[in-house]
XYZ file of C-alpha atoms in Angstrom:
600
model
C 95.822 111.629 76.311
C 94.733 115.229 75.864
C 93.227 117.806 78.262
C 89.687 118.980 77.008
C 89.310 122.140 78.139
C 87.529 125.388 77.817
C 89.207 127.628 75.180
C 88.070 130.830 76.889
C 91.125 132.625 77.429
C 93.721 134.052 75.049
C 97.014 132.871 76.603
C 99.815 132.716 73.798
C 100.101 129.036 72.404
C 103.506 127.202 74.150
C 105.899 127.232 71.224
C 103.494 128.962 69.529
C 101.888 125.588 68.253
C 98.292 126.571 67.731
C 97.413 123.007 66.126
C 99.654 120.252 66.363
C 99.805 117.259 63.845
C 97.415 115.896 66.247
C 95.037 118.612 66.221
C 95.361 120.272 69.361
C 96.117 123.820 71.127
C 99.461 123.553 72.993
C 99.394 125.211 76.702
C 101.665 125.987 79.248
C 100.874 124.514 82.589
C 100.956 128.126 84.948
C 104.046 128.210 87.651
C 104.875 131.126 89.653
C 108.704 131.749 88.441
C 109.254 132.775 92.067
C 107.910 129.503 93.702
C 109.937 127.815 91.351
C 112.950 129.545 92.045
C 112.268 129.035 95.920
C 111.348 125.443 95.800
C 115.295 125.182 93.694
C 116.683 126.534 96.550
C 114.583 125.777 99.688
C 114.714 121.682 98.565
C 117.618 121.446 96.563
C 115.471 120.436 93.123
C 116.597 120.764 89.571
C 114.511 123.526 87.962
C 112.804 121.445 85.763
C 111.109 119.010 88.690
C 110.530 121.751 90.900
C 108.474 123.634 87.778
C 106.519 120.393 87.822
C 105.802 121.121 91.169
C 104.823 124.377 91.221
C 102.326 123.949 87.855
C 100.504 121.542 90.650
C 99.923 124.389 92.458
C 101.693 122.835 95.327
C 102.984 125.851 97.499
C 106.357 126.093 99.507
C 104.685 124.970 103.016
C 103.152 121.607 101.428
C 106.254 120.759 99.148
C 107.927 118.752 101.742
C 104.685 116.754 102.251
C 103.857 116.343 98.693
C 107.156 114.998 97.943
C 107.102 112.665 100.875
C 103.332 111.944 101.518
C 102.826 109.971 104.985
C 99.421 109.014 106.691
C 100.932 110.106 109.923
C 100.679 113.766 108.524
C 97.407 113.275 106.132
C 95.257 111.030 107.562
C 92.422 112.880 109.515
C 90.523 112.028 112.558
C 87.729 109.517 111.125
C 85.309 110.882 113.456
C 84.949 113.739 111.824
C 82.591 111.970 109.202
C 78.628 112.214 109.792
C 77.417 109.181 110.939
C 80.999 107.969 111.939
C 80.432 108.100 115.411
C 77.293 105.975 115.633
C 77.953 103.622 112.471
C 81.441 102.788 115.107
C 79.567 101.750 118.096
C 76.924 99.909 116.169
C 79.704 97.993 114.180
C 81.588 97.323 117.721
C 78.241 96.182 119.315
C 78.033 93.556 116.393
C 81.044 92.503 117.068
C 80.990 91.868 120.693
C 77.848 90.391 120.660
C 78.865 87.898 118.263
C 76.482 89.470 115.302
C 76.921 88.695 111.589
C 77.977 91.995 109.488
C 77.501 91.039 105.747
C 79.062 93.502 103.171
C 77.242 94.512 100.155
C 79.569 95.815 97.026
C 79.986 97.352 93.974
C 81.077 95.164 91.261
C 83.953 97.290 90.020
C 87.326 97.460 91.273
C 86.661 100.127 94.195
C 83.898 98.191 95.214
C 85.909 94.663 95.306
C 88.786 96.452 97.289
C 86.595 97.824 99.487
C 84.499 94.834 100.464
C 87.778 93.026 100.625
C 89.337 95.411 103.175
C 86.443 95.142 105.758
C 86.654 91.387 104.914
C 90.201 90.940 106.134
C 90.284 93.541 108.596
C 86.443 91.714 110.545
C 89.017 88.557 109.668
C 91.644 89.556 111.621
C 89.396 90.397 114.752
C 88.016 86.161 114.279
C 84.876 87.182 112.475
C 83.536 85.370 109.127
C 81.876 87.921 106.873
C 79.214 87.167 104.166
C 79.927 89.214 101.170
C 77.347 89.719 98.325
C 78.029 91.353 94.902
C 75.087 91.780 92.909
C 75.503 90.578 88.719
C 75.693 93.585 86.660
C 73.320 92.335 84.074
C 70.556 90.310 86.311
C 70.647 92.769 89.246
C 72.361 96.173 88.141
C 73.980 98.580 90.524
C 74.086 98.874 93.975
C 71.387 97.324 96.611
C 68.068 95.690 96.063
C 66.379 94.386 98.298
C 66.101 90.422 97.331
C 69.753 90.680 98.135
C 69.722 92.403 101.534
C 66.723 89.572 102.669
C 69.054 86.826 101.422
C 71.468 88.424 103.798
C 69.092 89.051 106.651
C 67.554 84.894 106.293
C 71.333 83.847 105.968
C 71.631 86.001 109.639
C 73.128 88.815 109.260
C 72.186 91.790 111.453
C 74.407 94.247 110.217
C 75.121 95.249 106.326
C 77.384 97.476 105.444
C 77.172 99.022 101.577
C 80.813 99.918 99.995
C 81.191 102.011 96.604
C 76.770 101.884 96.373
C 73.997 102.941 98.775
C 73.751 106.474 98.838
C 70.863 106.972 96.391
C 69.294 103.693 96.795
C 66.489 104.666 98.848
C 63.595 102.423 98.122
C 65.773 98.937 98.685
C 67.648 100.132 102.040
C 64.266 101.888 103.498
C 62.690 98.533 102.635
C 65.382 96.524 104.409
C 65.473 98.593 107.229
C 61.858 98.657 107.937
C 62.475 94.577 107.955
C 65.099 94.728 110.571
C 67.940 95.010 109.065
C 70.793 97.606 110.519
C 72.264 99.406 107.374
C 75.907 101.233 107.210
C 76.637 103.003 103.406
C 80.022 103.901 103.023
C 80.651 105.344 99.475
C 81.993 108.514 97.677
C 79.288 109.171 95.265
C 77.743 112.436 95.151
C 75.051 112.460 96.982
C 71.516 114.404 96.437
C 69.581 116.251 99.617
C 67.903 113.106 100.518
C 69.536 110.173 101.962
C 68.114 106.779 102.667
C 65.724 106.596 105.878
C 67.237 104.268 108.440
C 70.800 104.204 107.295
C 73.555 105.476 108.847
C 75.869 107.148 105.660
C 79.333 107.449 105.734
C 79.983 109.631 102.068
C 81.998 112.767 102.319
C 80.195 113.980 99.572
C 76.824 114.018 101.023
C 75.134 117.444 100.937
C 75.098 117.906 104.184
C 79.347 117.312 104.979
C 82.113 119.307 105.434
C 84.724 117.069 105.159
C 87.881 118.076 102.930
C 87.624 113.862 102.162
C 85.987 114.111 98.941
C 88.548 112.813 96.804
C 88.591 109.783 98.518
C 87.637 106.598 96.757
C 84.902 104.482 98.269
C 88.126 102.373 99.545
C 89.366 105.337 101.251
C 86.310 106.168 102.987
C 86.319 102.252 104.418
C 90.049 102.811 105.732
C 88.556 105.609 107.432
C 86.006 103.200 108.872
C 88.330 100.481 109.365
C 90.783 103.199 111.307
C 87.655 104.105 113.525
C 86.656 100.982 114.536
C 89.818 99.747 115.380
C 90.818 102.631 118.113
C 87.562 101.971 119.511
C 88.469 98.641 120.518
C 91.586 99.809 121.359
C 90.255 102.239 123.965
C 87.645 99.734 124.963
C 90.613 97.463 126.070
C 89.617 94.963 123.176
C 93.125 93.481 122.423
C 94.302 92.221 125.158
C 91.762 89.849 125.773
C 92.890 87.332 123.442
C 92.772 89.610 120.137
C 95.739 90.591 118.635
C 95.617 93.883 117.612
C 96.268 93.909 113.393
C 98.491 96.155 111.512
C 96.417 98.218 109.241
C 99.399 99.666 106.910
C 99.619 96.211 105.446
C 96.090 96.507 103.575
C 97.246 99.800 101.913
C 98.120 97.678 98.940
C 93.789 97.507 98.831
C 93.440 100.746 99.097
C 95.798 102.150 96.395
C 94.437 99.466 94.088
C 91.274 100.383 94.215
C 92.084 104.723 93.961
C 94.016 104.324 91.211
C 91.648 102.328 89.322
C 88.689 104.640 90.219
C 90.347 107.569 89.029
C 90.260 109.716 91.655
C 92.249 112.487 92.210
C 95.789 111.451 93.542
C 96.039 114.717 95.496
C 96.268 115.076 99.193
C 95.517 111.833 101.394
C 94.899 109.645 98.345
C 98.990 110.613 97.380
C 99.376 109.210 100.565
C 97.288 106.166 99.811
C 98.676 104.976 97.093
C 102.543 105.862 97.979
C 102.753 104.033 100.948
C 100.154 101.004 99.244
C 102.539 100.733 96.447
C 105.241 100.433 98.760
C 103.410 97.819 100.577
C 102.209 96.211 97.104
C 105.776 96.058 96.066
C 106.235 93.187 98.580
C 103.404 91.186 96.964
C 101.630 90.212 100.333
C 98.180 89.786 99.399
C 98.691 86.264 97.183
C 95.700 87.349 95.039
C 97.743 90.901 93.977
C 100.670 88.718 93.818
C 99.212 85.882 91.650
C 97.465 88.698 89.328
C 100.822 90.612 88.700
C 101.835 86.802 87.769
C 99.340 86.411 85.398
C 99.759 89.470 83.759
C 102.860 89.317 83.429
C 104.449 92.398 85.384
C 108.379 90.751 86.746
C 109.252 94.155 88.318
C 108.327 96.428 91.299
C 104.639 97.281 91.008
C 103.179 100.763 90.351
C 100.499 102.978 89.675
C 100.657 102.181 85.868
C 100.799 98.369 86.614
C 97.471 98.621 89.141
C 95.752 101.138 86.934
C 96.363 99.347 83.529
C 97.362 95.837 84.138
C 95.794 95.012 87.329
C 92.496 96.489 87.884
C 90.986 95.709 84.047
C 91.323 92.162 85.288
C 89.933 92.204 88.308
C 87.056 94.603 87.091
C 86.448 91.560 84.126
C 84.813 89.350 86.468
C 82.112 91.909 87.202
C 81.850 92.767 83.484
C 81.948 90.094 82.077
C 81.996 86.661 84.115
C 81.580 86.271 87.984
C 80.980 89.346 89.659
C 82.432 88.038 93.191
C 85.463 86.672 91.802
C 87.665 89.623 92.485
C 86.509 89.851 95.937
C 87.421 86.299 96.792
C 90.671 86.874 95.039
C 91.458 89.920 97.147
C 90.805 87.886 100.219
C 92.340 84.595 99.708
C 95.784 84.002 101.500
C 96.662 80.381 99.905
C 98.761 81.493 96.770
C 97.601 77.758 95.376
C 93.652 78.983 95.440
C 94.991 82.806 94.378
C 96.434 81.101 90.854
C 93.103 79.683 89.648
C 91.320 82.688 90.253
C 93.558 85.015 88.392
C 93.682 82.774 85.650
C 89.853 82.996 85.518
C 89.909 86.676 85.811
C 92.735 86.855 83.138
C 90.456 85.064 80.429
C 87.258 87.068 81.728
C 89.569 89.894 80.938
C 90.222 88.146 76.913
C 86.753 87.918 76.750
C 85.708 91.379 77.448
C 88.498 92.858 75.200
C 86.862 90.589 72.561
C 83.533 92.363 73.477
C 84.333 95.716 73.527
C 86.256 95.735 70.737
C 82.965 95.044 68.735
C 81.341 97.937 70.751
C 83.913 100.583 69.936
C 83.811 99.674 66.327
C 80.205 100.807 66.456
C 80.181 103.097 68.988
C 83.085 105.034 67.456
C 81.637 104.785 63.899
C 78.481 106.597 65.450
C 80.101 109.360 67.192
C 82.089 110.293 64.190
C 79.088 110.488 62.134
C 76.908 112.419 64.635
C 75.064 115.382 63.759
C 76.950 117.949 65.338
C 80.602 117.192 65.515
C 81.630 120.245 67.560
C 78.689 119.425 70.526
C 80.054 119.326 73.831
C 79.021 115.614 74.709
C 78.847 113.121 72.932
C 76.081 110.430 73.709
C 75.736 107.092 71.471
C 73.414 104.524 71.963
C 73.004 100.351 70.951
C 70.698 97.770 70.774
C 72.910 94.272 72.082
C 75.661 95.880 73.698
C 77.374 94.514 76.248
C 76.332 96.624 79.970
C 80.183 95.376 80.745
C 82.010 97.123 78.707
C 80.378 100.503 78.317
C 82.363 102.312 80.636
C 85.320 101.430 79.039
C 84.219 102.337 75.356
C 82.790 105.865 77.017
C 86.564 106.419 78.187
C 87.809 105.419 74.675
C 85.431 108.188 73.153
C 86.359 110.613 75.633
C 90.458 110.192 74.521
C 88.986 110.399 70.900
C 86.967 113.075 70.810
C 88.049 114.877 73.862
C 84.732 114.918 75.234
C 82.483 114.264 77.911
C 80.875 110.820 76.695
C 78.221 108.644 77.557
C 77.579 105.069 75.993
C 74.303 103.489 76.311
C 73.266 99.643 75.992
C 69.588 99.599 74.927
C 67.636 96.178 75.375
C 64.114 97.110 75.060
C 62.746 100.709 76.010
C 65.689 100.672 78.996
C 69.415 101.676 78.416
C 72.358 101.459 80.667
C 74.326 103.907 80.434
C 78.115 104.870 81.766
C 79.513 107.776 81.387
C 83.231 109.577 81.421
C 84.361 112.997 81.974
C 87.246 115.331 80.901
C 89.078 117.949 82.506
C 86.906 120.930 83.822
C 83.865 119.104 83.448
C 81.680 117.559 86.420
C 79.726 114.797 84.823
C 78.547 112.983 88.352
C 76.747 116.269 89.236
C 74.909 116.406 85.367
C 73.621 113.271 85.564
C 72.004 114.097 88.569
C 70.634 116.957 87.896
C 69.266 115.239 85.232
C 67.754 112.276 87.497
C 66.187 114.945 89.654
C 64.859 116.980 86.220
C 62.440 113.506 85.558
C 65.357 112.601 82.449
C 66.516 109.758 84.071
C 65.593 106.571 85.926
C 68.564 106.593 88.370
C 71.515 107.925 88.065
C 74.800 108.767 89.932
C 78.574 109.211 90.031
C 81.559 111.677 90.592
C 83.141 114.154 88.681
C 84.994 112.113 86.148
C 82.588 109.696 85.909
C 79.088 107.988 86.366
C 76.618 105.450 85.581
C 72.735 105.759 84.802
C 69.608 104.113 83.286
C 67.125 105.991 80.749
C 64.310 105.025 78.981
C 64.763 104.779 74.531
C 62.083 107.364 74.656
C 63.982 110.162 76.857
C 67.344 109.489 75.211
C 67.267 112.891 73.079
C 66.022 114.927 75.637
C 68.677 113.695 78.065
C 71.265 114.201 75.677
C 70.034 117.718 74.949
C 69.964 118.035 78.655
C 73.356 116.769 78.830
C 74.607 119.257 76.517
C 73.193 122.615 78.068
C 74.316 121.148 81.590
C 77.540 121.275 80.439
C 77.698 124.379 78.428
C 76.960 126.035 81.850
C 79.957 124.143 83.621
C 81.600 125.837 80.956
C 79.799 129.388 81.003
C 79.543 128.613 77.288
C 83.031 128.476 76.407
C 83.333 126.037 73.618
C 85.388 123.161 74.306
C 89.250 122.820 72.648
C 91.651 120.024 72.602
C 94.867 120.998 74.241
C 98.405 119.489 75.823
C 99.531 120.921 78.623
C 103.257 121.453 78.932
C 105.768 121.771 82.426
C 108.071 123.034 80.710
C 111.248 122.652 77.788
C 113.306 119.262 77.705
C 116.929 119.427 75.414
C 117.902 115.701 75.025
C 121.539 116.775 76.672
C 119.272 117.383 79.711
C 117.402 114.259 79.938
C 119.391 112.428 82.485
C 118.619 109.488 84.741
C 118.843 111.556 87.518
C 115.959 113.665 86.440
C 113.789 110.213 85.954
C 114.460 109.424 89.626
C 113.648 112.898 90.642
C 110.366 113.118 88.373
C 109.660 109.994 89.833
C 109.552 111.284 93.524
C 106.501 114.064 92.368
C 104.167 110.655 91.850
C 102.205 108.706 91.937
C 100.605 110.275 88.959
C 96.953 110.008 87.748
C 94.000 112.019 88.132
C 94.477 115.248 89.730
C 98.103 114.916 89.109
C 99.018 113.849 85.218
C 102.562 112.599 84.512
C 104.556 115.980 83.274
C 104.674 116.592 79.708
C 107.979 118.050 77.972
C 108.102 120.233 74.753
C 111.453 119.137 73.343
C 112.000 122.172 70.626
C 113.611 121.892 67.117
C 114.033 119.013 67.990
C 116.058 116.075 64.812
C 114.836 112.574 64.257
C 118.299 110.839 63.441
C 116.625 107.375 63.441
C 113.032 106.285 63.207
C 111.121 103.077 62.361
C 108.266 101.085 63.335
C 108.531 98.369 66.334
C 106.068 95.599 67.651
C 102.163 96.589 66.840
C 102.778 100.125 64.939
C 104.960 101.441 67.323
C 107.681 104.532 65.724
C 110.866 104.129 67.794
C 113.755 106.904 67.084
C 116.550 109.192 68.388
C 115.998 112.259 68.857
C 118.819 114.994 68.826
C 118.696 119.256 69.639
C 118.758 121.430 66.860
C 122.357 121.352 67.095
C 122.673 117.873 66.648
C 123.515 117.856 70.519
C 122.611 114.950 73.047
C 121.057 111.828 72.418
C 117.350 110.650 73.469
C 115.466 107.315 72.621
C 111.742 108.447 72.246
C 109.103 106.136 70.855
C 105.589 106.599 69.884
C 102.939 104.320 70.826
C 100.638 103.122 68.540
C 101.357 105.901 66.128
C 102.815 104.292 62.861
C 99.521 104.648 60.889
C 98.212 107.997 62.162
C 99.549 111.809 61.927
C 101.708 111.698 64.663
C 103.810 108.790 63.644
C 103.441 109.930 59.913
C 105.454 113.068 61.156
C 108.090 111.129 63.064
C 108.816 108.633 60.125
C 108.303 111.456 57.314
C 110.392 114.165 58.804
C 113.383 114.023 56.828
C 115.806 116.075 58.971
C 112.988 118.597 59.429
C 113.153 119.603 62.795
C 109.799 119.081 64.844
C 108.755 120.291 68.275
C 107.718 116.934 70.141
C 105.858 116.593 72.857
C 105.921 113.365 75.438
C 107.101 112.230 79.031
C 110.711 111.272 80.520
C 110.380 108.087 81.826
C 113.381 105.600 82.931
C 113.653 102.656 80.750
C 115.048 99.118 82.497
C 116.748 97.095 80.736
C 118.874 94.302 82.260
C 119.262 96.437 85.683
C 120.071 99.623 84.065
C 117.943 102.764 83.700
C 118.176 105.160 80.443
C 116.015 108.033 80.222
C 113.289 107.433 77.445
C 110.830 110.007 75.943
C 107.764 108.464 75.412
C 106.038 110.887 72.699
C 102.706 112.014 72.119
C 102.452 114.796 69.717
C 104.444 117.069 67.456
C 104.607 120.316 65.515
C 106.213 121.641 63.006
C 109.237 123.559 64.527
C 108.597 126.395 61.173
């Protein structure tokens, strides 16, 4: 994937490749020289990993924690939230006075993990906890109020929002004004006004200062979780019968659900998701285990496996078939009721591939054709598209076209719409803003990304909207495809060392992408196509030195794998990522390549 970003300085192209065979500007990711140089020395790193670092702006202080993430030095005190403190002893009253909290989630993937923490942490403490997720074509996003009654007749006391809540102001002042005692934890960003009534735990409401606002809604319910629990600690809960439960073994939740909301994986979430993985690795939770079964995934499991293999299937019940299914996989500890489900979610998953492929087709074959190729959005709209799979086929846009996109799903006058965002563009904010400008019915999200509804008839003036919004973000730089690069690779230098130390700078993701190597003049003493279009070859230096497999995904029809098959001895500047290949318990560096030059 590329980096969309504003083409408003006049840095010198790495390699000098000003378009690739790709299309796009090559850049150098910026790394003080002296940092580097220190972090060789100070930590013992090969220059090439501790470039990496430094291009993440990581400074010598924080290396030894980036490198080594742990909660013990990350995690803050929860009670520095807004609303932490009361939404605590209102959750402990429930639970000593035998109360019923019901959680109300998101039907996505940080919503199911989410619900599914507070599920098995109330669980732990002997407490049964209703758990609604709405449908996301009969009831839409986030709370209404139908829902919260149902909860309130069924006896619940307490709800508690995950991943939703923060704009929904008519439902949860309704609900409230009924009786009903309301907790929102979520991440969105939040406008001026909150909901009446509630108690919101978001640090990104308007009114916080918390450096949390990375987190994933899952994050911010850790947080909660983490609260709670050294309450009743202090109150001299466990003791009395209660075993007091580890926390660390739900991490496995909570890095499921930040890697698959794409947050960034900076700071506490690097924490998150290194010590979940570690925890996921072990296959605890039978539903995670009974998934990676499904899916096929034999070894360890990482961020690419939860991200990419994982998540789509547990967000396909939501999209596509039963939105609570991934919830009651999540929570289920009888790996002979975990098997069914994942089965389920693994054809829901078929299906919506199915669906979306239909979508792209049409959504793609509209973008191309759109009026003004070199806008800085693109928005495309459809009568009979499926609500379920527009956030995907936005993200498939955006790695087309390298721009912000929005898909809508019209039926009737209304459109759903989702949304996703490139580098150095804040869509969650835009959409907003363009709520609050009259544009919108709702609307809400994050940075990267974010969901909506408009009417057919405000379509082009949103869009227009859309546009100038983020033409402003951009102080009306025009927007330019580019790879950013760590740094040079020779194929002598590609060892399986370097994989393992690479390896330490992740989890990678948002915020942090996988490092990208420029191997130059680079010889293609073998190619040809594997499985579905793939290009697999050797790659050699200019000199005919060292020895690299490399293989292109995906590439054998387009430019890129055109160039690799085509190039004749010719040498070519590639572009791609060391990664360790397994194969029957060995490791061999691989580069996995995703654009080339012409080395001139």
């Amino acid at each position: 994937m590329s980096d969309a970003v504003s083409d408003g300085n006049a840095d010198s192209a790495f390699l000098g490749v000003e378009r690739s065979v790709t299309g796009k500007r090559w850049r150098a990711r910026d790394a003080d020289e002296r940092l580097v140089m220190t972090l060789c020395q100070k930590l013992e790193l090969p220059e090439l990993v501790a470039r990496v670092v430094a291009a993440r702006g990581i400074e010598l202080d924080d290396a030894e924690n980036f490198l080594n993430p742990t909660l013990k030095v990350l995690l803050p005190d929860p009670a520095h939230l807004i609303d932490m403190a009361p939404a605590v002893e209102r959750i402990v009253a429930a639970i000593n006075g035998g109360e019923t909290i019901a959680v109300f989630g998101d039907y996505d993937v940080d919503g199911a993990t989410s619900a599914a923490l507070l599920v098995r942490f109330f669980s732990a403490l002997g407490r049964v906890v209703p758990v609604y997720i709405p449908d996301r074509q009969k009831e839409g996003y986030g709370p209404n109020l139908p829902a919260l009654m149902k909860l309130k007749e069924e006896g619940a006391t307490v709800v508690i929002t995950v991943d939703c809540g923060t704009t929904a102001y008519e439902p949860l002042e309704a609900a409230s004004a009924a009786g009903l005692d309301l907790i929102v934890i979520d991440h969105h960003v939040a406008e001026a006004r909150l909901p009446a009534g509630c108690l919101v735990i978001n640090p990104n409401r308007v009114d916080e200062t918390s450096p949390c606002g990375q987190l994933a809604a899952v994050g911010v319910a850790f947080l909660v979780i983490v609260a709670v629990n050294r309450a009743l600690r202090d109150a001299y809960w466990y003791g009395e019968g209660h075993n007091e439960p580890d926390l660390r073994l739900w991490l496995d939740l909570v890095a499921l659900g930040t890697v698959c909301d794409v947050v960034p994986l900076t700071g506490l979430n690097r924490a998150f998701v290194t010590q979940g993985l570690r925890v996921m690795a072990g296959r605890r939770n039978a539903g995670i285990a009974a998934l990676a079964d499904v899916a096929g995934i034999d070894g360890p499991l990482d961020a690419y496996h939860a991200g990419f293999l994982l998540g789509p299937r547990v967000n396909a019940g939501g999209r596509v078939g039963d939105s609570g299914l991934g919830v009651r996989l999540l929570t289920t500890d009888d790996p002979a009721k975990a098997r069914p489900l994942a089965e389920q979610l693994d054809q829901f998953n078929r299906e919506r591939q199915e669906i979306e492929q239909g979508v792209l087709e049409a959504a793609m074959d509209q973008a191309e054709n759109r009026s003004d190729p070199h806008g800085p959005v693109i928005v495309v709209t459809g009568d009979g598209w499926h609500p379920g799979v527009i956030g995907i086929v936005a993200g498939r846009l955006r790695e087309r076209f390298d721009r912000p996109s929005c898909v809508v799903a019209m039926e009737g006058g209304v459109g759903k719409g989702s949304g996703r965002s490139v580098r150095g563009v804040e869509l969650g904010p835009a959409i907003i803003a363009a709520h609050q400008a009259g544009l919108l019915v709702n609307g809400g999200g994050h940075a990267m990304a974010a969901g909506f509804t408009v009417t057919r008839d405000n379509v082009t003036a949103f869009t227009a909207y859309l546009e100038d919004h983020v033409k402003r973000q951009l102080g009306n730089a025009p927007l330019s495809a580019s790879l950013g690069f760590d740094g040079v690779l020779h194929p002598s230098a590609a060892t399986t060392n370097i994989v393992v130390m690479l390896d330490r700078v992740g989890p990678y993701g948002a915020g942090n992408p996988r490092p990208r190597f420029a191997v130059p003049q680079a010889r293609i003493v073998d190619a040809g196509i594997v499985g579905k279009g793939h290009v697999r070859c050797i790659v050699t230096g200019a000199d005919g030195s060292g020895s690299l497999k490399a293989i292109a995904f995906r590439a054998a029809d387009g430019p890129l794998g055109r160039a690799l098959l085509e190039s004749r001895g010719q040498p070519l500047h590639l572009a791609g990522q060391l990664r360790g290949d397994e194969w029957r318990g060995k490791v061999t560096p691989q580069l996995f390549i995703d654009d080339a030059a012409p080395a001139g």
